[in-house]
Short mmCIF file of C-alpha atoms in Angstrom, two decimals:
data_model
loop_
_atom_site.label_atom_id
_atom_site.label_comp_id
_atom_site.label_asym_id
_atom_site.label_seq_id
_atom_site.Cartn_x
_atom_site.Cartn_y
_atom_site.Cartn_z
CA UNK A 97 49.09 46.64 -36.22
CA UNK A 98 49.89 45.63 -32.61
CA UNK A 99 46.51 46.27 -31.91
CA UNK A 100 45.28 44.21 -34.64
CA UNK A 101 47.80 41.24 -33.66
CA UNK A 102 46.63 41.75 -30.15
CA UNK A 103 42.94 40.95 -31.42
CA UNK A 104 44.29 37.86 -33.27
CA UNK A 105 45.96 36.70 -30.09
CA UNK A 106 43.10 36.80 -28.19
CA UNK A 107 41.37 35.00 -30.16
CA UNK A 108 42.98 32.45 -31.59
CA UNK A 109 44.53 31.49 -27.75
CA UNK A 110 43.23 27.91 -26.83
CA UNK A 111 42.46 28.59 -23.47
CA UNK A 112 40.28 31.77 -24.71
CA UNK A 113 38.32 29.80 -27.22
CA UNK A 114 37.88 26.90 -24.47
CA UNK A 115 36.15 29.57 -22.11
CA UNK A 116 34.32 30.90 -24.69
CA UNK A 117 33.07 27.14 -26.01
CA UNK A 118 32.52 26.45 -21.93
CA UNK A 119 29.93 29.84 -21.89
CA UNK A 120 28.42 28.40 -25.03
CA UNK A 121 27.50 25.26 -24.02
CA UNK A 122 26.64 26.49 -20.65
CA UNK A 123 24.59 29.67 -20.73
CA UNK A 124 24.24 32.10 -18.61
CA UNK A 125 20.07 33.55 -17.57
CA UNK A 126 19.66 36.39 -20.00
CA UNK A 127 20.16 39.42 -17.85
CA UNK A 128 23.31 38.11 -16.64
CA UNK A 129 24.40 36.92 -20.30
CA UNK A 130 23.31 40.51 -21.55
CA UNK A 131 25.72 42.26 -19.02
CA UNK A 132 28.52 40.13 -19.13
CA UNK A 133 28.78 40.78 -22.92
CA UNK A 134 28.24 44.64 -22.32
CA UNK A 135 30.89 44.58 -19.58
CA UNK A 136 33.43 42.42 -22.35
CA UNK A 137 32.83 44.49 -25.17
CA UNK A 138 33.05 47.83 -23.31
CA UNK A 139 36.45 46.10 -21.47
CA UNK A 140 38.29 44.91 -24.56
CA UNK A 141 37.38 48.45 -26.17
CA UNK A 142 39.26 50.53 -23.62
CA UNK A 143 42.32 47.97 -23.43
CA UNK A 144 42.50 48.66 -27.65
CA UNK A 145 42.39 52.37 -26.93
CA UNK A 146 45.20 52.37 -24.23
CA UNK A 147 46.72 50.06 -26.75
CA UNK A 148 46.76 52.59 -29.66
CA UNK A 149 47.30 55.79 -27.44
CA UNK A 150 50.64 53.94 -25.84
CA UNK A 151 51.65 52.91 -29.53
CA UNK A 152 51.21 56.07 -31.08
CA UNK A 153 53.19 58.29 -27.82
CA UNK A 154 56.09 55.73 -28.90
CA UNK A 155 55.59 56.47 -32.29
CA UNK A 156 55.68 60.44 -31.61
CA UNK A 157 58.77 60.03 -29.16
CA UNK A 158 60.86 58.10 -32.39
CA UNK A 159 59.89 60.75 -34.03
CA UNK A 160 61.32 63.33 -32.19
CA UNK A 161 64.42 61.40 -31.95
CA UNK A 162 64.81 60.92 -35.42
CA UNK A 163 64.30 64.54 -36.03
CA UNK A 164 67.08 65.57 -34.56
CA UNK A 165 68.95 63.86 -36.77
CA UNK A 166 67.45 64.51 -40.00
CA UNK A 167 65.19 66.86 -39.76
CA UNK A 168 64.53 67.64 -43.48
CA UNK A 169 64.20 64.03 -44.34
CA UNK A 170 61.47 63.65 -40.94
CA UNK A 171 58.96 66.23 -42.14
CA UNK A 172 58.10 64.03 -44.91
CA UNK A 173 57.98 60.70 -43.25
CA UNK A 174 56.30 62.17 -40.64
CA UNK A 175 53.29 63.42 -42.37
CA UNK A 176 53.70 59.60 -44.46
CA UNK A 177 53.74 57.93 -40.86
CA UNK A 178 50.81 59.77 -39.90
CA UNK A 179 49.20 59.25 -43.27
CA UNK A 180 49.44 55.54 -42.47
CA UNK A 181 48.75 55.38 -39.09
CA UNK A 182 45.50 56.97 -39.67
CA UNK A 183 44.96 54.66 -42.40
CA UNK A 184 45.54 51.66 -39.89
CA UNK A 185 43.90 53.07 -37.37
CA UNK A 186 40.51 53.24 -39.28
CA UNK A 187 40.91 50.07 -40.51
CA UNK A 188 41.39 48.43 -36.96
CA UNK A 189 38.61 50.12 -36.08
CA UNK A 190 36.05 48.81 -38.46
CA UNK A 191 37.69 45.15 -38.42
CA UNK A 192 37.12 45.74 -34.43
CA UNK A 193 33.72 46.61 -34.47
CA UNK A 194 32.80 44.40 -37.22
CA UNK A 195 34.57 41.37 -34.84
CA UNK A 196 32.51 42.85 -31.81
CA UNK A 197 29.39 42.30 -33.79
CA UNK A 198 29.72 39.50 -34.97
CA UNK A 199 30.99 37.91 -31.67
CA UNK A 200 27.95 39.41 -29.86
CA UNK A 201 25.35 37.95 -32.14
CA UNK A 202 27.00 34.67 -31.87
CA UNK A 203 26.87 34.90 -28.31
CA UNK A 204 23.13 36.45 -28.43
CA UNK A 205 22.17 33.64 -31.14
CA UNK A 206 24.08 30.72 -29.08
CA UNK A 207 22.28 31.68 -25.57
CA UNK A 208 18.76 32.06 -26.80
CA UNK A 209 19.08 28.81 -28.67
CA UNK A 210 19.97 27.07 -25.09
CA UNK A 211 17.62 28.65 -23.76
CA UNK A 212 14.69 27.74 -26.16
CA UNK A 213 16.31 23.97 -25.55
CA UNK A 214 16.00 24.24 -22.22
CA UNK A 215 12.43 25.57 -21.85
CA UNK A 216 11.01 23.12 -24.13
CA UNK A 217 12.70 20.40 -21.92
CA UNK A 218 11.49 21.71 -18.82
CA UNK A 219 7.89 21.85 -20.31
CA UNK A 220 7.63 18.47 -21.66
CA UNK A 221 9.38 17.16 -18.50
CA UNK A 222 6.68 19.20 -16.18
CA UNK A 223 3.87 17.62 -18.37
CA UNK A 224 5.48 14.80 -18.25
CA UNK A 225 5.55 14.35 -14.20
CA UNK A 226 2.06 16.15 -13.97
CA UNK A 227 -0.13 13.61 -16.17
CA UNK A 228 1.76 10.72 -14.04
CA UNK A 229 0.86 12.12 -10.51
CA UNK A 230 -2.55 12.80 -12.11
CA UNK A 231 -2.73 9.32 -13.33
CA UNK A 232 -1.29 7.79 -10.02
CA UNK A 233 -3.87 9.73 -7.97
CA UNK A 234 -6.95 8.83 -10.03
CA UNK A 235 -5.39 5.15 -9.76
CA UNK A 236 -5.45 5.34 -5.74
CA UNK A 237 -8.31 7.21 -5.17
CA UNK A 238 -10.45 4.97 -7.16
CA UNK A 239 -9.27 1.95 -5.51
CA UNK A 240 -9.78 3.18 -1.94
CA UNK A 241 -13.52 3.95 -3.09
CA UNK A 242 -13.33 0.71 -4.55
CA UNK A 243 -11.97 -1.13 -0.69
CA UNK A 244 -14.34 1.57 1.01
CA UNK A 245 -17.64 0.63 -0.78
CA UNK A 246 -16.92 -3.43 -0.52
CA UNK A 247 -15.60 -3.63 3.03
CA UNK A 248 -18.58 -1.31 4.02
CA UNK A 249 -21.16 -3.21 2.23
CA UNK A 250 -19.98 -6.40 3.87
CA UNK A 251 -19.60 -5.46 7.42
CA UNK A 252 -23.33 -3.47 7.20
CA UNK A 253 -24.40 -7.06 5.48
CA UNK A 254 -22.37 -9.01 8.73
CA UNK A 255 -23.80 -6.45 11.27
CA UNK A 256 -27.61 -7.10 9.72
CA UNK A 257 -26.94 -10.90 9.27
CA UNK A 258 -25.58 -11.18 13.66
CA UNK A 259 -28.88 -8.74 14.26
CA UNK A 260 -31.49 -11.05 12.74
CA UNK A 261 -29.61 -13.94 14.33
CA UNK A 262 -29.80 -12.49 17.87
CA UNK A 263 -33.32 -11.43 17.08
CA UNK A 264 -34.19 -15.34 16.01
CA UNK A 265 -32.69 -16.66 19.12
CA UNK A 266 -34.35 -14.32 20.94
CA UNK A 267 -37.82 -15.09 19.38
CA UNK A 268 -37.10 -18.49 19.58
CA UNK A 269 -36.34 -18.92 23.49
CA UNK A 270 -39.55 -16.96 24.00
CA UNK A 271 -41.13 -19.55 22.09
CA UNK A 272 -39.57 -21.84 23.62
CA UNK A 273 -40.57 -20.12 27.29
CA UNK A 274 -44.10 -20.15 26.14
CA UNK A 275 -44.42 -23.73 25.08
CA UNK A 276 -42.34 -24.84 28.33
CA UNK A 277 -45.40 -22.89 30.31
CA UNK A 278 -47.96 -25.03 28.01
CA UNK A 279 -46.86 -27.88 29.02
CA UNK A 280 -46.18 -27.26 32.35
CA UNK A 281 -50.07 -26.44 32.60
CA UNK A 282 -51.43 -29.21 30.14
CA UNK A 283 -48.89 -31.66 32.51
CA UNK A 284 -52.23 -32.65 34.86
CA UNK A 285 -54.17 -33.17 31.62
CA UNK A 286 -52.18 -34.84 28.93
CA UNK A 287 -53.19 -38.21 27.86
CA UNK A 288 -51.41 -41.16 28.60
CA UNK A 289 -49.07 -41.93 25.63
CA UNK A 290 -48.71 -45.84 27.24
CA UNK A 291 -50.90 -47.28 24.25
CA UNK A 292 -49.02 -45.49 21.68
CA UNK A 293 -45.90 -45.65 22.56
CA UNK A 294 -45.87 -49.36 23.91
CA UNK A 295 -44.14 -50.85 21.13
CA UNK A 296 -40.11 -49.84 21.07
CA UNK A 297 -40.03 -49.64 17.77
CA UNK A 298 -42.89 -46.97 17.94
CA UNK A 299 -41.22 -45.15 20.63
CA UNK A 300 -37.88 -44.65 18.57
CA UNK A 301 -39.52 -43.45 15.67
CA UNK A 302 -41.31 -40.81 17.98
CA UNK A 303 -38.06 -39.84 19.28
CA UNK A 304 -36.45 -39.22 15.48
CA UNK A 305 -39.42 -37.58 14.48
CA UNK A 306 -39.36 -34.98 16.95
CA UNK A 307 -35.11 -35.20 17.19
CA UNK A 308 -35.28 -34.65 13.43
CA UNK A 309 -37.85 -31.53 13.78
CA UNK A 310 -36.02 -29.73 16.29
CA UNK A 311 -32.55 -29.76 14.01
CA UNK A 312 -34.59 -28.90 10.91
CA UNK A 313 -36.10 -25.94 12.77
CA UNK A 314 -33.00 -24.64 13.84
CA UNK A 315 -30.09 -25.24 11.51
CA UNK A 316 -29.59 -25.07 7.92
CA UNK A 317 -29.93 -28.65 5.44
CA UNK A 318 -25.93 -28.52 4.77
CA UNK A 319 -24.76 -28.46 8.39
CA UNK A 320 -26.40 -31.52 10.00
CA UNK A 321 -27.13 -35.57 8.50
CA UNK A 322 -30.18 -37.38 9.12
CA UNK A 323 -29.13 -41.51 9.47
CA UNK A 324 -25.65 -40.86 8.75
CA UNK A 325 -23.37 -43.58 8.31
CA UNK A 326 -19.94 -43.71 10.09
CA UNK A 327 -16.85 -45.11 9.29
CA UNK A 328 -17.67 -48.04 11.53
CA UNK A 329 -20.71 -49.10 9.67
CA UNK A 330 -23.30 -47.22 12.65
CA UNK A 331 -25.78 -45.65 11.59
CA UNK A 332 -26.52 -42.71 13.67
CA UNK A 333 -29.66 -40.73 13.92
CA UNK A 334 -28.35 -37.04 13.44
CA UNK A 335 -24.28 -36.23 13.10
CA UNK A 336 -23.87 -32.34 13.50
CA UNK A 337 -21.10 -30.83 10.96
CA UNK A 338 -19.11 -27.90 13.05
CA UNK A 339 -16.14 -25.98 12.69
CA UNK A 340 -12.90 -27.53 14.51
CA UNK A 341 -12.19 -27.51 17.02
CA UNK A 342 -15.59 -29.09 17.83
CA UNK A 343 -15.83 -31.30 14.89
CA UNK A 344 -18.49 -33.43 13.66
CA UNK A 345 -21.36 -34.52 16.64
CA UNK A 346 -23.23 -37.05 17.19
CA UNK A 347 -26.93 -37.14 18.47
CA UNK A 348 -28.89 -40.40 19.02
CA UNK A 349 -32.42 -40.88 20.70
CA UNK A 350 -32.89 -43.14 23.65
CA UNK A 351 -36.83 -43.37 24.90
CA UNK A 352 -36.43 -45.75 27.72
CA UNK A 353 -40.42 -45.57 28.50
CA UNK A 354 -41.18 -48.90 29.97
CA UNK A 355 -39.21 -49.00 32.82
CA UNK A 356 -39.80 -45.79 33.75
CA UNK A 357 -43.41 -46.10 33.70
CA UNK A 358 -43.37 -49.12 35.92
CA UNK A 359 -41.01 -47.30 38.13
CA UNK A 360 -44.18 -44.62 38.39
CA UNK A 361 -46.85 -47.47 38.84
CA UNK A 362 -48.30 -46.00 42.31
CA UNK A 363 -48.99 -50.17 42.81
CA UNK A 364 -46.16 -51.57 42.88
CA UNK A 365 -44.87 -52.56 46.34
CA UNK A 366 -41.54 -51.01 48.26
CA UNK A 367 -39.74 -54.31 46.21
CA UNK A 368 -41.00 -53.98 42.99
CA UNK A 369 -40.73 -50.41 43.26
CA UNK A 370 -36.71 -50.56 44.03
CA UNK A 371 -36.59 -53.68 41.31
CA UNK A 372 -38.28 -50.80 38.71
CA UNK A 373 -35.49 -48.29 39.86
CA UNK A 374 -32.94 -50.61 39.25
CA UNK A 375 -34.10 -51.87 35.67
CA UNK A 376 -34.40 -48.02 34.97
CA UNK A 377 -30.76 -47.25 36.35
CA UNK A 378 -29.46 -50.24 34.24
CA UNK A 379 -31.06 -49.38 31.37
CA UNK A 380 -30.11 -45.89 31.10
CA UNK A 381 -26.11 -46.82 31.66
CA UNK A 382 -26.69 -49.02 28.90
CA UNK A 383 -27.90 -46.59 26.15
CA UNK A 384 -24.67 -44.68 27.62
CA UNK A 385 -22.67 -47.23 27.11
CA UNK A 386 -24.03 -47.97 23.73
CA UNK A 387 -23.50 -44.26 22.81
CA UNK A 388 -20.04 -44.11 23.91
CA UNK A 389 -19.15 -47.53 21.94
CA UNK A 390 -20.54 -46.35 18.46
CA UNK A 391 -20.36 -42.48 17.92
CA UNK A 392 -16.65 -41.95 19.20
CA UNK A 393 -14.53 -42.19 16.80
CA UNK A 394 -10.83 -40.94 16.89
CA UNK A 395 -10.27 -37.97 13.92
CA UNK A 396 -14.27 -38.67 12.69
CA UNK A 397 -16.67 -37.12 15.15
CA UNK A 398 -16.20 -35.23 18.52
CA UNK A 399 -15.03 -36.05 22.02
CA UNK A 400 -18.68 -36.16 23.08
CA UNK A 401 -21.96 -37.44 21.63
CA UNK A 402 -25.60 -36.40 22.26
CA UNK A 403 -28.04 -38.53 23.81
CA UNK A 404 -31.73 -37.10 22.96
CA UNK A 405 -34.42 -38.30 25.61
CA UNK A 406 -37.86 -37.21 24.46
CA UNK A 407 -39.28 -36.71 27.34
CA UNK A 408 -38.70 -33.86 29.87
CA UNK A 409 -40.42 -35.95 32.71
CA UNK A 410 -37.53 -38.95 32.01
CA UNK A 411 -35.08 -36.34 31.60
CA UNK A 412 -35.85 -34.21 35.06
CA UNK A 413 -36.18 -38.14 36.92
CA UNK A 414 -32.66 -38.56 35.75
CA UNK A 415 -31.41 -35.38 37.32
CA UNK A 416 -33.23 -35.03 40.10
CA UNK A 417 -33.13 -38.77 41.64
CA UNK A 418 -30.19 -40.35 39.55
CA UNK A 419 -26.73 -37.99 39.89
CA UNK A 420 -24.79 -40.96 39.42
CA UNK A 421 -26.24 -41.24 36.18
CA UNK A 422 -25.11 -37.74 35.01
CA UNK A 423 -22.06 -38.35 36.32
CA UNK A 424 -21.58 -41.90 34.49
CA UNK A 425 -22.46 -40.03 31.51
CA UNK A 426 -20.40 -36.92 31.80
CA UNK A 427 -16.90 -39.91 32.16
CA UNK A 428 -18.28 -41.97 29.43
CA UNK A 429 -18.32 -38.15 27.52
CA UNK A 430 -21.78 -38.76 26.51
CA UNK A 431 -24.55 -35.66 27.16
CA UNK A 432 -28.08 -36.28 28.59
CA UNK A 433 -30.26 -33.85 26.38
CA UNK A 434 -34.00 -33.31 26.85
CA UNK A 435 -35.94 -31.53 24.03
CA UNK A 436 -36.08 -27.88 26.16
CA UNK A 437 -32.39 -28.57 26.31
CA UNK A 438 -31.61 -29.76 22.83
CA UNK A 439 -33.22 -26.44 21.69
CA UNK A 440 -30.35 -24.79 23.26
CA UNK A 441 -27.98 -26.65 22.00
CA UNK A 442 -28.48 -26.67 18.95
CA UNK A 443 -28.99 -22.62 19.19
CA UNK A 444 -25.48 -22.51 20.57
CA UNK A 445 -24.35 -24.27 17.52
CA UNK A 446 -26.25 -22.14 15.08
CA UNK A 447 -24.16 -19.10 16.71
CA UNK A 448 -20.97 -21.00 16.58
CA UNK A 449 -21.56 -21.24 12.40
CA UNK A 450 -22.79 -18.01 12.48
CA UNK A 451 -19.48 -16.90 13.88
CA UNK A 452 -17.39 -19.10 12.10
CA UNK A 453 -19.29 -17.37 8.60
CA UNK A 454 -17.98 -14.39 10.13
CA UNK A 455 -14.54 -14.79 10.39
CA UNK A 456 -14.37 -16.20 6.92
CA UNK A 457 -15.80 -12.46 5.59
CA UNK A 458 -13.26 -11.01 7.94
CA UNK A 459 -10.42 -12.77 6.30
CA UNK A 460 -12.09 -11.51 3.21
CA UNK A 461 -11.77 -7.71 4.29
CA UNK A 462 -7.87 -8.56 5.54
CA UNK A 463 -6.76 -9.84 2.50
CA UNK A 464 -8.06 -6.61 0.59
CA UNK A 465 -6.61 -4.72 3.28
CA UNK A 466 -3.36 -6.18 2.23
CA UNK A 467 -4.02 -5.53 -1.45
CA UNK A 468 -4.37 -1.82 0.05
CA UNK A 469 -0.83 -1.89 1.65
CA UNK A 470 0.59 -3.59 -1.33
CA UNK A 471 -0.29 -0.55 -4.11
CA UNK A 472 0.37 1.67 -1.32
CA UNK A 473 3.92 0.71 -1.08
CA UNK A 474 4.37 0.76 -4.71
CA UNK A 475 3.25 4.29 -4.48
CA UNK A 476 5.67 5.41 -2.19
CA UNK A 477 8.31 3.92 -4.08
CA UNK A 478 7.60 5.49 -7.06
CA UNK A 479 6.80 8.94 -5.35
CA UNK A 480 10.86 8.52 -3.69
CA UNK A 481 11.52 7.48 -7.65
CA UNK A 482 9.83 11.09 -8.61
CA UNK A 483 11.91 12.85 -5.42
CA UNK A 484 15.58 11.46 -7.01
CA UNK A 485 15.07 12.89 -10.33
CA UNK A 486 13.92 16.01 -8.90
CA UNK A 487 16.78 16.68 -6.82
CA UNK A 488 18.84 15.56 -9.54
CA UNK A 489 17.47 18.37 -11.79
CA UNK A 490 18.23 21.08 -8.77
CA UNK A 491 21.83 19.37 -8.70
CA UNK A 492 22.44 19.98 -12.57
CA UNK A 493 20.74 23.84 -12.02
CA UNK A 494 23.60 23.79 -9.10
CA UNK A 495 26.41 22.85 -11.26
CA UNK A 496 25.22 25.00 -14.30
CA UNK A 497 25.45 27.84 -11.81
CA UNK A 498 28.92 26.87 -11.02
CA UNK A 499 29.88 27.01 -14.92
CA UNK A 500 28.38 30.61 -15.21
CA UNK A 501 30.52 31.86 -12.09
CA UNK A 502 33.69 30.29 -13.12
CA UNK A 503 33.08 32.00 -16.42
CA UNK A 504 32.94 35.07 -14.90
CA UNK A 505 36.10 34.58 -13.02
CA UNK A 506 37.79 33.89 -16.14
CA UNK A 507 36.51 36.96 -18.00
CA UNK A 508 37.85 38.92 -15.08
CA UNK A 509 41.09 37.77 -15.40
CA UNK A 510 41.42 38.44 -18.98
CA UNK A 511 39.87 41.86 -18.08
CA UNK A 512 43.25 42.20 -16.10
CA UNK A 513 45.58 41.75 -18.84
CA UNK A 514 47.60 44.95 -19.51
CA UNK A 515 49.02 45.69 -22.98
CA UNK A 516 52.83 45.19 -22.69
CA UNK A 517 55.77 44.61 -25.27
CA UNK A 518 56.21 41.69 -27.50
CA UNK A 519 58.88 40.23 -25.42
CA UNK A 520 56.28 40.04 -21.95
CA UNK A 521 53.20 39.07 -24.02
CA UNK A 522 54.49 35.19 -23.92
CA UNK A 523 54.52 35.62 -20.34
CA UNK A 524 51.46 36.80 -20.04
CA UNK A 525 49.60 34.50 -22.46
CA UNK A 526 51.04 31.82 -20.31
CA UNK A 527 50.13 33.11 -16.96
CA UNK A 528 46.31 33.43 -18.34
CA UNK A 529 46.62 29.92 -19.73
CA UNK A 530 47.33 28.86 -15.94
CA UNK A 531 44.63 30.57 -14.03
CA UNK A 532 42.43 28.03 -12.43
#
């Protein structure tokens, strides 16, 4: 019977069934699980045993007692005693055994159900994370081919665009070298333009034509104006359109022809000659002047303007026997141009759009380079995202772990327990009540 109210004890205590609900709902791995309940079972067995074996020496020593003092009366409730101690005894057995089982294949039934939990968790979480990374990955990968393939096709199309360019100017200045060498032979026999060109109004339509064939040959329809209109009402003969901080420039043709042929009349005396000179020098400052009047305007067109001459022998005159001239022109910000000259020019200009095209594609490949950096920082904060709930798992493995040992600890202590009389077990139920 003690043993039996010993059993009941144990497990009706509240701070038993709370360590037994804490093993529950934490589990133990099975081989640990599996020998904690064979080390329990085979613990509380021998504490029942030592139970019964102290009872019944206590028993046997009343008896002996007793039959000294009535010794006919003892042999009978002796064998009765024994009679019902064997009775009880059986019965606490099987009620033992039969709590044993049933408390092991709760236990059994309760871990492998947490378990089972657990795994499926674990898989779907596992899936879970892998079909994300997977997804994330193809995500990145195909936008880098994406970047790659576009940023490669436009620098190989930039690289092949500044190669034919190069290749044109080249071409071009060797034209350019060949017809200078034409004329430079056909000088002794050209004809003497004097009847054609006498008329002015002749000469400046020569000197559009060929102003207006030069441009056409060299830059594109959308970055020049033929007769274009200013804001002052002028009309100029070609306006340039370039990227700031050049701006918009102005060319205009000047053919001053009839002074300059005088001033080459082999004739003419010392007087005249010097007269010729003069009337060439004035008339020259004038088309400067002219030039620098009209075609500058402030926030319109370009702190210089063009002046085209048409003909390389007026052109060369100026340079070589006029420096004054130049100079006039260089402070009135006006820029003596001869068609050899003009060609180059207007190259340079070509280059200068060419370039400016350029960086327009490059700003192009920058601001898909920071479309790059963009989903490349998301990525990494969703990857530290992926690394928090990760260690968070490990830390709930951790404290799981910490559940099963403290467990453990507990069983151990109950382990300790020894089987005393009714009048210490209050003590003792209280001291295992305040283990921590």
């Amino acid at each position: 019977m003690l043993g039996a109210l010993f059993i009941w004890q144990w497990l009706s205590n509240r701070r038993t069934q709370s360590l037994l609900r804490q093993y529950l709902d934490n589990p133990l791995p099975d081989a640990a699980s599996d020998a904690l309940i064979e080390k329990l079972t085979a613990s509380l067995s021998q504490n029942l045993q030592q139970m019964l074996h102290s009872q019944q020496s206590q028993i046997q020593k009343l008896l002996f007692q007793t039959q000294q003092q009535q010794i006919k009366i003892n042999n009978e409730q002796h064998l009765n005693l024994m009679k019902v101690l064997h009775e009880h005894s059986e019965k606490f057995t099987q009620h033992q055994n039969h709590g044993f089982k049933q408390l092991i294949e709760h236990l059994q039934q309760s871990t492998q159900a947490h378990r089972q939990e657990l795994q499926v968790s674990l898989q779907q979480s596992s899936k879970a994370l892998a079909t994300s990374m997977k997804e994330l990955t193809e995500s990145t990968d195909n936008r880098l081919k994406d970047i790659s393939k576009e940023v490669e096709n436009r620098l190989t199309d930039g690289f092949e665009k500044t190669t034919k360019t190069f290749n044109d100017i080249l071409k071009r200045l060797a034209l350019i070298d060949d017809a200078q060498k034409k004329i430079t032979e056909l000088s002794s026999n050209v004809v003497s333009l004097q009847e054609v060109l006498a008329d002015k109004r002749s000469r400046g339509a020569f000197g559009e034509v060929q102003l207006n064939a030069l441009i056409r040959n060299v830059l594109p329809e959308k970055h020049f104006s033929i007769q274009h209109t200013l804001s002052n009402g002028k009309i100029a003969d070609c306006v340039l359109f370039l990227p700031k901080p050049t701006g918009n420039v102005v060319i205009d043709s000047k053919f001053p022809l009839e002074s300059y042929q005088r001033m080459q009349d082999p004739q003419l005396t010392v007087a005249e000659r010097k007269m010729a000179q003069t009337q060439f020098r004035q008339d020259i400052k004038k088309h400067i002047r002219d030039i620098s009047e009209k075609y500058l305007i402030s926030n319109e067109t370009a702190d210089g303007a063009v002046m085209f001459i048409p003909a390389e022998a007026i052109f060369a005159e100026i340079h070589g026997h006029y420096p004054e001239l130049v100079e006039s022109a260089h402070r009135a910000r006006v820029w003596l141009a001869s068609p050899t000259t003009l060609m180059a020019i207007l190259t340079t200009a070509r280059s200068v759009l060419k370039d400016e095209a350029t960086r327009q594609q490059v700003h192009i490949i920058q601001e898909h380079l920071a479309m790059l950096a963009d989903d490349f920082n998301r990525f990494t904060s969703r990857f530290d995202n992926l690394a928090k709930h990760i260690d968070q798992a490990a830390s709930d493995v951790k404290q799981i772990h910490t559940s099963a040992h403290k467990i453990s600890r507990r069983f151990a202590k109950i382990d300790q327990v020894e089987v005393a009389p009714e009048s210490e077990s209050k003590q003792q139920q209280d001291a295992l009540l305040n283990v921590e």
